[in-house]
Amino acid sequence: MYLKVMLVIGLVLISGCTAVLARTTDFRCPYLGVRIDWSLAKDNNGVLWPLLAIDAPFSAVVDTVFLPFELQHSCNL
């Protein structure tokens, strides 16, 4: 039971970290966390896919919440 609780807490802590870290940069793009996850998935030949499978849905939620604030910005990644 303790191990399962720690696993859930660990997944929650690392989830969406791409989207959150993306907001500490100077780039302000709609869905930046999802874009970074997608580019990492294409570039790493499947090594990071398990972590990205955990992170991508949470990044999508965080990016959707911040979409009204970032919709005015556009950038090319």
XYZ file of N, CA and C in Angstrom:
231
model
N 0.819 -1.192 0.000
C 0.000 0.000 0.000
C 0.863 1.256 0.000
N 1.884 1.269 0.838
C 2.787 2.417 0.916
C 3.490 2.647 -0.420
N 3.902 1.570 -1.068
C 4.591 1.674 -2.356
C 3.673 2.262 -3.425
N 2.413 1.865 -3.419
C 1.465 2.387 -4.397
C 1.211 3.877 -4.174
N 1.106 4.272 -2.932
C 0.899 5.686 -2.626
C 2.113 6.502 -3.064
N 3.294 6.005 -2.798
C 4.517 6.711 -3.208
C 4.626 6.780 -4.735
N 4.196 5.729 -5.434
C 4.218 5.723 -6.891
C 3.268 6.775 -7.452
N 2.081 6.861 -6.893
C 1.110 7.863 -7.344
C 1.637 9.272 -7.070
N 2.196 9.498 -5.910
C 2.759 10.815 -5.583
C 3.903 11.149 -6.524
N 4.750 10.188 -6.810
C 5.863 10.407 -7.739
C 5.387 10.745 -9.140
N 4.362 10.046 -9.616
C 3.824 10.331 -10.950
C 3.217 11.725 -11.018
N 2.536 12.119 -9.964
C 1.937 13.452 -9.947
C 3.023 14.525 -9.921
N 4.086 14.275 -9.182
C 5.156 15.269 -9.081
C 5.905 15.456 -10.394
N 6.118 14.373 -11.148
C 6.878 14.525 -12.395
C 5.984 14.824 -13.589
N 4.681 14.734 -13.439
C 3.778 14.945 -14.553
C 3.625 16.428 -14.863
N 3.616 16.727 -16.130
C 3.447 18.100 -16.568
C 4.664 18.961 -16.356
N 5.808 18.368 -16.036
C 6.981 19.185 -15.738
C 7.486 19.900 -16.991
N 7.273 19.343 -18.174
C 7.684 20.039 -19.395
C 6.899 21.321 -19.571
N 5.609 21.260 -19.353
C 4.776 22.450 -19.502
C 5.116 23.499 -18.460
N 5.363 23.070 -17.245
C 5.697 24.016 -16.181
C 7.080 24.632 -16.417
N 8.053 23.814 -16.785
C 9.397 24.335 -17.056
C 9.414 25.245 -18.277
N 8.562 24.968 -19.235
C 8.512 25.814 -20.436
C 8.087 27.230 -20.088
N 7.326 27.375 -19.027
C 6.873 28.710 -18.643
C 7.933 29.509 -17.902
N 9.068 28.925 -17.613
C 10.161 29.665 -16.994
C 11.099 30.244 -18.045
N 10.857 29.947 -19.312
C 11.683 30.486 -20.391
C 11.049 31.762 -20.937
N 11.735 32.394 -21.863
C 11.210 33.609 -22.484
C 10.203 33.305 -23.590
N 10.107 32.050 -24.015
C 9.173 31.678 -25.068
C 7.763 31.640 -24.507
N 6.853 32.221 -25.207
C 5.444 32.148 -24.845
C 4.697 31.689 -26.090
N 4.449 30.400 -26.153
C 3.775 29.823 -27.306
C 2.581 29.020 -26.824
N 1.511 29.006 -27.606
C 0.415 28.096 -27.266
C 0.885 26.648 -27.340
N 0.532 25.878 -26.359
C 0.840 24.450 -26.283
C 2.347 24.163 -26.393
N 3.146 24.955 -25.707
C 4.594 24.766 -25.737
C 5.011 23.458 -25.086
N 4.383 23.081 -23.977
C 4.732 21.825 -23.318
C 4.468 20.624 -24.197
N 3.320 20.625 -24.887
C 2.988 19.526 -25.790
C 3.941 19.509 -26.972
N 4.307 20.678 -27.489
C 5.250 20.753 -28.615
C 6.618 20.211 -28.223
N 7.073 20.540 -27.024
C 8.367 20.033 -26.564
C 8.303 18.529 -26.365
N 7.212 18.028 -25.760
C 7.058 16.576 -25.606
C 7.090 15.874 -26.955
N 6.406 16.434 -27.949
C 6.356 15.826 -29.284
C 7.733 15.811 -29.924
N 8.483 16.919 -29.799
C 9.819 16.952 -30.406
C 10.768 16.002 -29.693
N 10.640 15.865 -28.374
C 11.469 14.899 -27.654
C 11.127 13.468 -28.064
N 9.855 13.203 -28.285
C 9.437 11.860 -28.702
C 10.010 11.512 -30.070
N 10.098 12.497 -30.961
C 10.641 12.236 -32.290
C 12.157 12.091 -32.277
N 12.830 12.801 -31.373
C 14.290 12.868 -31.406
C 15.012 11.786 -30.624
N 14.358 11.110 -29.668
C 15.113 10.226 -28.775
C 14.991 8.742 -29.109
N 14.387 8.403 -30.245
C 14.277 7.016 -30.707
C 13.622 6.089 -29.693
N 12.632 6.579 -28.968
C 11.856 5.734 -28.068
C 12.391 5.590 -26.661
N 13.510 6.210 -26.351
C 14.090 6.054 -25.017
C 13.225 6.739 -23.954
N 12.735 7.910 -24.252
C 11.956 8.674 -23.270
C 10.455 8.474 -23.396
N 10.007 7.625 -24.283
C 8.579 7.469 -24.509
C 7.790 7.108 -23.263
N 8.259 6.224 -22.383
C 7.460 5.948 -21.172
C 7.261 7.200 -20.304
N 8.289 8.003 -20.163
C 8.154 9.231 -19.374
C 7.271 10.248 -20.081
N 7.393 10.324 -21.396
C 6.568 11.264 -22.149
C 5.101 10.832 -22.152
N 4.847 9.536 -22.094
C 3.467 9.050 -22.024
C 2.809 9.483 -20.725
N 3.603 9.617 -19.675
C 3.081 10.118 -18.398
C 2.943 11.636 -18.452
N 3.914 12.307 -19.041
C 3.968 13.757 -19.005
C 3.017 14.429 -19.990
N 2.837 13.862 -21.171
C 2.082 14.532 -22.232
C 0.640 14.869 -21.859
N -0.133 13.956 -21.262
C -1.510 14.351 -20.909
C -1.571 15.500 -19.908
N -0.667 15.502 -18.947
C -0.658 16.581 -17.966
C -0.174 17.887 -18.595
N 0.788 17.788 -19.515
C 1.219 18.986 -20.237
C 0.073 19.555 -21.054
N -0.724 18.688 -21.650
C -1.872 19.158 -22.426
C -2.871 19.898 -21.540
N -3.089 19.397 -20.323
C -4.008 20.065 -19.401
C -3.450 21.417 -18.972
N -2.171 21.458 -18.599
C -1.554 22.721 -18.173
C -1.555 23.715 -19.324
N -1.213 23.246 -20.537
C -1.210 24.138 -21.691
C -2.608 24.654 -22.007
N -3.628 23.825 -21.813
C -5.000 24.257 -22.067
C -5.434 25.304 -21.055
N -5.022 25.142 -19.803
C -5.363 26.139 -18.780
C -4.707 27.477 -19.095
N -3.463 27.446 -19.590
C -2.742 28.681 -19.879
C -2.996 29.217 -21.287
N -3.810 28.520 -22.089
C -4.038 28.935 -23.469
C -4.570 30.363 -23.597
N -5.522 30.820 -22.794
C -5.996 32.205 -22.965
C -4.891 33.244 -22.770
N -3.902 32.941 -21.938
C -2.827 33.892 -21.691
C -1.758 33.847 -22.786
N -1.650 32.718 -23.482
C -0.588 32.554 -24.469
C -1.094 32.585 -25.892
N -2.398 32.698 -26.090
C -2.963 32.699 -27.426
C -2.512 33.909 -28.227
N -2.212 34.999 -27.545
C -1.774 36.216 -28.224
C -0.355 36.112 -28.755
N 0.390 35.121 -28.305
C 1.771 34.932 -28.746
C 1.841 33.815 -29.778
N 2.787 33.909 -30.659
C 3.025 32.810 -31.588
C 4.524 32.694 -31.809
N 4.978 31.502 -32.006
C 6.394 31.295 -32.266
C 6.562 30.010 -33.058
N 7.687 29.862 -33.676
C 7.981 28.667 -34.444
C 9.012 27.848 -33.708
N 8.683 26.609 -33.421
C 9.625 25.725 -32.744
C 10.138 24.705 -33.718
